[in-house]
Amino acid sequence: MTDPPAHDEAHGGGLGTRLNWLRAAVLGADDGIVSTAGLVVGVAGATESRSALLTAGLAGLLAGSLSMAAGEYVSVSTQRDSEKAALAQERRELREDPEAELVELTELLAARGLTPAVAREAAEQLTARDALRAHARVELGIDPDRLTNPWHAAAASFLAFTAGALLPLLAIVLPPASTRLWITVLSVLAALALTGWWSARLGAAPPRRAVLRTMGGGALAMAVTYGVGSLLGAAGV
């Protein structure tokens, strides 16, 4: 007798949590790579000074990572406040009119394909076990035990941006002046390809489009900033 095949599909809150972390990590790393690469390549178009490149890269890394962390903290804090407010309202409605809430839960379950009798029985059992959790999950799509954490999201964005920004920064300051530009461009494009593939892989999406999208955006950003930097350098600005 052979073992049944493994079933790796993610369900419920686990998938939602993974996608939230994936979104923060991918956006942070991609933004760190592209913005820092655009910054240092633009400066490289104007000057060959290693100290100027290092200063610009470090400033961009710190400003970008702190900005990403602050933005993610504010965004997720707002989401968490909304979730708490929705749970508080649901708790109040359950206290003031439990029968109406039971009818509402029954209708929601019936709308998902259960027969009215089975939906009523399921609603009664869920209500008896934990009415708030039942309504939070079925009606609001919220898991009360897994509310979004703004500090986790901020830390993830900060670390992801920093990790992404370090690659173009090191690629532009470590090699000799004659090769630093091409080394930076190629390493950035390779990193963006990996980032696109990784995001598509974990999100169960086709990787080709994600890879082309991330590489195209990065290449465009570097081309534009290098062109502007070259023009400013030629003008002696």
Short mmCIF file of C-alpha atoms in Angstrom, two decimals:
data_model
loop_
_atom_site.label_atom_id
_atom_site.label_comp_id
_atom_site.label_asym_id
_atom_site.label_seq_id
_atom_site.Cartn_x
_atom_site.Cartn_y
_atom_site.Cartn_z
CA MET A 1 0.00 0.00 0.00
CA THR A 2 1.49 3.32 -1.08
CA ASP A 3 1.23 6.54 0.85
CA PRO A 4 -1.18 9.15 -0.53
CA PRO A 5 0.44 11.98 -2.44
CA ALA A 6 1.40 15.01 -0.41
CA HIS A 7 -0.93 17.96 -0.70
CA ASP A 8 1.11 21.15 -0.59
CA GLU A 9 -1.58 23.70 -1.37
CA ALA A 10 -1.83 26.39 1.27
CA HIS A 11 -5.19 27.25 2.76
CA GLY A 12 -6.86 29.92 4.82
CA GLY A 13 -4.93 32.28 7.00
CA GLY A 14 -1.62 30.58 6.24
CA LEU A 15 -1.74 31.64 2.61
CA GLY A 16 -2.85 35.15 3.49
CA THR A 17 -0.03 35.53 6.00
CA ARG A 18 2.52 34.22 3.55
CA LEU A 19 1.33 36.54 0.81
CA ASN A 20 1.49 39.54 3.16
CA TRP A 21 5.07 38.76 4.12
CA LEU A 22 5.90 38.07 0.48
CA ARG A 23 4.46 41.42 -0.59
CA ALA A 24 6.50 43.34 1.99
CA ALA A 25 9.71 41.43 1.28
CA VAL A 26 9.47 41.60 -2.51
CA LEU A 27 8.48 45.27 -2.60
CA GLY A 28 11.20 46.18 -0.13
CA ALA A 29 13.97 44.25 -1.90
CA ASP A 30 12.91 45.36 -5.37
CA ASP A 31 12.64 48.98 -4.30
CA GLY A 32 16.02 48.78 -2.57
CA ILE A 33 17.69 47.36 -5.66
CA VAL A 34 16.08 49.69 -8.20
CA SER A 35 16.18 52.97 -6.27
CA THR A 36 19.75 52.54 -5.05
CA ALA A 37 20.94 51.30 -8.44
CA GLY A 38 19.31 54.26 -10.14
CA LEU A 39 20.90 56.62 -7.64
CA VAL A 40 24.47 55.31 -7.84
CA VAL A 41 24.36 54.79 -11.61
CA GLY A 42 23.14 58.35 -12.00
CA VAL A 43 26.00 59.63 -9.86
CA ALA A 44 28.42 57.41 -11.80
CA GLY A 45 27.28 59.16 -14.97
CA ALA A 46 28.41 62.46 -13.51
CA THR A 47 31.58 61.51 -11.61
CA GLU A 48 34.03 58.66 -11.06
CA SER A 49 34.67 59.63 -7.44
CA ARG A 50 34.38 56.54 -5.26
CA SER A 51 33.65 58.64 -2.17
CA ALA A 52 30.80 60.44 -3.94
CA LEU A 53 29.33 57.10 -5.04
CA LEU A 54 29.64 55.66 -1.52
CA THR A 55 28.10 58.74 0.08
CA ALA A 56 25.19 58.79 -2.36
CA GLY A 57 24.61 55.06 -2.03
CA LEU A 58 24.65 55.05 1.78
CA ALA A 59 22.36 58.07 1.92
CA GLY A 60 19.94 56.40 -0.47
CA LEU A 61 20.07 53.13 1.48
CA LEU A 62 19.33 54.76 4.83
CA ALA A 63 16.68 57.14 3.52
CA GLY A 64 14.96 54.42 1.53
CA SER A 65 14.98 51.75 4.23
CA LEU A 66 13.65 54.14 6.88
CA SER A 67 11.03 55.49 4.48
CA MET A 68 9.87 51.98 3.57
CA ALA A 69 9.68 50.96 7.23
CA ALA A 70 7.74 54.08 8.21
CA GLY A 71 5.34 53.75 5.30
CA GLU A 72 4.70 50.09 6.00
CA TYR A 73 4.18 50.79 9.70
CA VAL A 74 1.60 53.50 8.97
CA SER A 75 -0.18 51.39 6.36
CA VAL A 76 -0.39 48.25 8.47
CA SER A 77 -1.32 50.23 11.60
CA THR A 78 -4.28 51.65 9.71
CA GLN A 79 -5.28 48.16 8.61
CA ARG A 80 -4.97 46.83 12.17
CA ASP A 81 -7.07 49.74 13.52
CA SER A 82 -9.75 48.93 10.94
CA GLU A 83 -9.71 45.26 11.92
CA LYS A 84 -10.03 46.13 15.62
CA ALA A 85 -12.90 48.52 14.91
CA ALA A 86 -14.72 45.88 12.86
CA LEU A 87 -14.28 43.31 15.64
CA ALA A 88 -15.51 45.79 18.26
CA GLN A 89 -18.61 46.52 16.20
CA GLU A 90 -19.25 42.81 15.71
CA ARG A 91 -18.85 42.19 19.43
CA ARG A 92 -21.38 44.94 20.17
CA GLU A 93 -23.89 43.56 17.65
CA LEU A 94 -23.57 40.07 19.11
CA ARG A 95 -24.26 41.46 22.57
CA GLU A 96 -27.22 43.63 21.53
CA ASP A 97 -28.99 41.32 19.05
CA PRO A 98 -27.59 37.79 19.04
CA GLU A 99 -30.57 36.30 17.20
CA ALA A 100 -30.17 38.67 14.25
CA GLU A 101 -26.49 37.84 14.13
CA LEU A 102 -27.31 34.13 14.12
CA VAL A 103 -29.64 34.67 11.16
CA GLU A 104 -26.95 36.68 9.38
CA LEU A 105 -24.36 33.94 9.93
CA THR A 106 -26.84 31.35 8.65
CA GLU A 107 -27.42 33.36 5.48
CA LEU A 108 -23.68 33.79 4.91
CA LEU A 109 -23.11 30.06 5.24
CA ALA A 110 -26.05 29.30 2.95
CA ALA A 111 -24.60 31.70 0.38
CA ARG A 112 -21.50 29.51 0.34
CA GLY A 113 -23.49 26.51 -0.84
CA LEU A 114 -24.93 24.92 2.30
CA THR A 115 -28.59 24.03 2.44
CA PRO A 116 -30.64 26.26 4.76
CA ALA A 117 -31.02 23.50 7.34
CA VAL A 118 -27.33 22.62 7.36
CA ALA A 119 -26.38 26.31 7.37
CA ARG A 120 -28.60 26.90 10.41
CA GLU A 121 -27.13 23.95 12.26
CA ALA A 122 -23.57 25.00 11.41
CA ALA A 123 -24.28 28.60 12.48
CA GLU A 124 -25.66 27.43 15.81
CA GLN A 125 -22.65 25.20 16.46
CA LEU A 126 -20.17 27.91 15.51
CA THR A 127 -22.00 30.46 17.65
CA ALA A 128 -22.06 28.13 20.64
CA ARG A 129 -18.34 27.50 20.30
CA ASP A 130 -17.16 31.10 19.69
CA ALA A 131 -19.62 33.55 18.18
CA LEU A 132 -17.15 36.39 17.67
CA ARG A 133 -14.55 34.20 15.95
CA ALA A 134 -17.23 32.68 13.71
CA HIS A 135 -18.49 36.08 12.55
CA ALA A 136 -14.98 37.48 12.25
CA ARG A 137 -13.90 34.70 9.91
CA VAL A 138 -17.09 34.17 7.91
CA GLU A 139 -18.45 37.71 7.75
CA LEU A 140 -15.34 39.89 8.01
CA GLY A 141 -12.61 37.58 6.74
CA ILE A 142 -10.50 38.33 9.84
CA ASP A 143 -8.74 35.89 12.14
CA PRO A 144 -8.84 37.51 15.61
CA ASP A 145 -5.74 35.56 16.60
CA ARG A 146 -3.71 36.79 13.61
CA LEU A 147 -4.23 40.51 13.35
CA THR A 148 -1.68 42.31 11.21
CA ASN A 149 1.39 43.49 13.14
CA PRO A 150 2.78 46.88 12.01
CA TRP A 151 6.13 46.36 13.75
CA HIS A 152 6.72 43.06 11.96
CA ALA A 153 5.79 44.62 8.63
CA ALA A 154 8.06 47.64 9.24
CA ALA A 155 11.01 45.45 10.21
CA ALA A 156 10.50 43.20 7.19
CA SER A 157 10.41 46.19 4.83
CA PHE A 158 13.49 47.76 6.44
CA LEU A 159 15.54 44.57 6.21
CA ALA A 160 14.36 43.74 2.69
CA PHE A 161 15.14 47.22 1.37
CA THR A 162 18.56 47.21 3.04
CA ALA A 163 19.42 43.79 1.62
CA GLY A 164 18.37 44.89 -1.85
CA ALA A 165 20.19 48.22 -1.66
CA LEU A 166 23.49 46.68 -0.55
CA LEU A 167 23.97 44.89 -3.87
CA PRO A 168 24.18 47.93 -6.19
CA LEU A 169 26.06 49.90 -3.54
CA LEU A 170 28.80 47.28 -3.25
CA ALA A 171 28.82 46.66 -6.99
CA ILE A 172 29.46 50.33 -7.75
CA VAL A 173 32.16 51.06 -5.12
CA LEU A 174 34.23 47.85 -5.03
CA PRO A 175 35.25 47.25 -8.69
CA PRO A 176 37.72 49.50 -10.54
CA ALA A 177 36.35 52.55 -12.29
CA SER A 178 36.69 51.02 -15.75
CA THR A 179 34.28 48.14 -15.02
CA ARG A 180 32.12 49.29 -12.13
CA LEU A 181 29.23 50.51 -14.30
CA TRP A 182 28.75 47.30 -16.26
CA ILE A 183 29.27 45.14 -13.18
CA THR A 184 26.59 47.13 -11.40
CA VAL A 185 24.12 46.95 -14.30
CA LEU A 186 24.58 43.21 -14.81
CA SER A 187 24.42 42.36 -11.11
CA VAL A 188 21.32 44.50 -10.64
CA LEU A 189 19.54 42.89 -13.59
CA ALA A 190 20.47 39.43 -12.30
CA ALA A 191 19.17 40.29 -8.83
CA LEU A 192 15.94 41.68 -10.27
CA ALA A 193 15.46 38.53 -12.32
CA LEU A 194 15.89 36.45 -9.18
CA THR A 195 13.50 38.68 -7.25
CA GLY A 196 10.86 38.40 -9.96
CA TRP A 197 11.24 34.63 -10.18
CA TRP A 198 11.11 34.25 -6.40
CA SER A 199 7.95 36.34 -6.04
CA ALA A 200 6.22 34.45 -8.84
CA ARG A 201 7.30 31.09 -7.44
CA LEU A 202 6.01 31.71 -3.92
CA GLY A 203 2.85 33.36 -5.25
CA ALA A 204 2.18 30.43 -7.63
CA ALA A 205 2.21 32.78 -10.64
CA PRO A 206 3.94 32.41 -14.04
CA PRO A 207 7.56 33.53 -13.53
CA ARG A 208 8.33 34.85 -17.03
CA ARG A 209 6.12 37.92 -16.80
CA ALA A 210 7.31 38.78 -13.28
CA VAL A 211 10.98 38.46 -14.30
CA LEU A 212 10.55 40.64 -17.39
CA ARG A 213 8.59 43.22 -15.42
CA THR A 214 11.18 43.63 -12.68
CA MET A 215 14.14 43.61 -15.07
CA GLY A 216 12.48 46.08 -17.43
CA GLY A 217 11.69 48.52 -14.63
CA GLY A 218 15.22 48.36 -13.27
CA ALA A 219 16.84 48.77 -16.68
CA LEU A 220 14.68 51.79 -17.45
CA ALA A 221 15.46 53.42 -14.11
CA MET A 222 19.21 52.98 -14.55
CA ALA A 223 19.15 54.20 -18.16
CA VAL A 224 17.23 57.36 -17.26
CA THR A 225 19.35 58.26 -14.22
CA TYR A 226 22.61 57.53 -16.02
CA GLY A 227 21.53 59.74 -18.89
CA VAL A 228 20.62 62.58 -16.55
CA GLY A 229 23.87 62.14 -14.61
CA SER A 230 25.93 62.17 -17.79
CA LEU A 231 24.26 65.35 -19.00
CA LEU A 232 24.85 67.07 -15.66
CA GLY A 233 28.44 65.90 -15.56
CA ALA A 234 29.07 67.15 -19.08
CA ALA A 235 27.56 70.49 -18.15
CA GLY A 236 29.84 70.72 -15.14
CA VAL A 237 26.99 70.82 -12.63
#
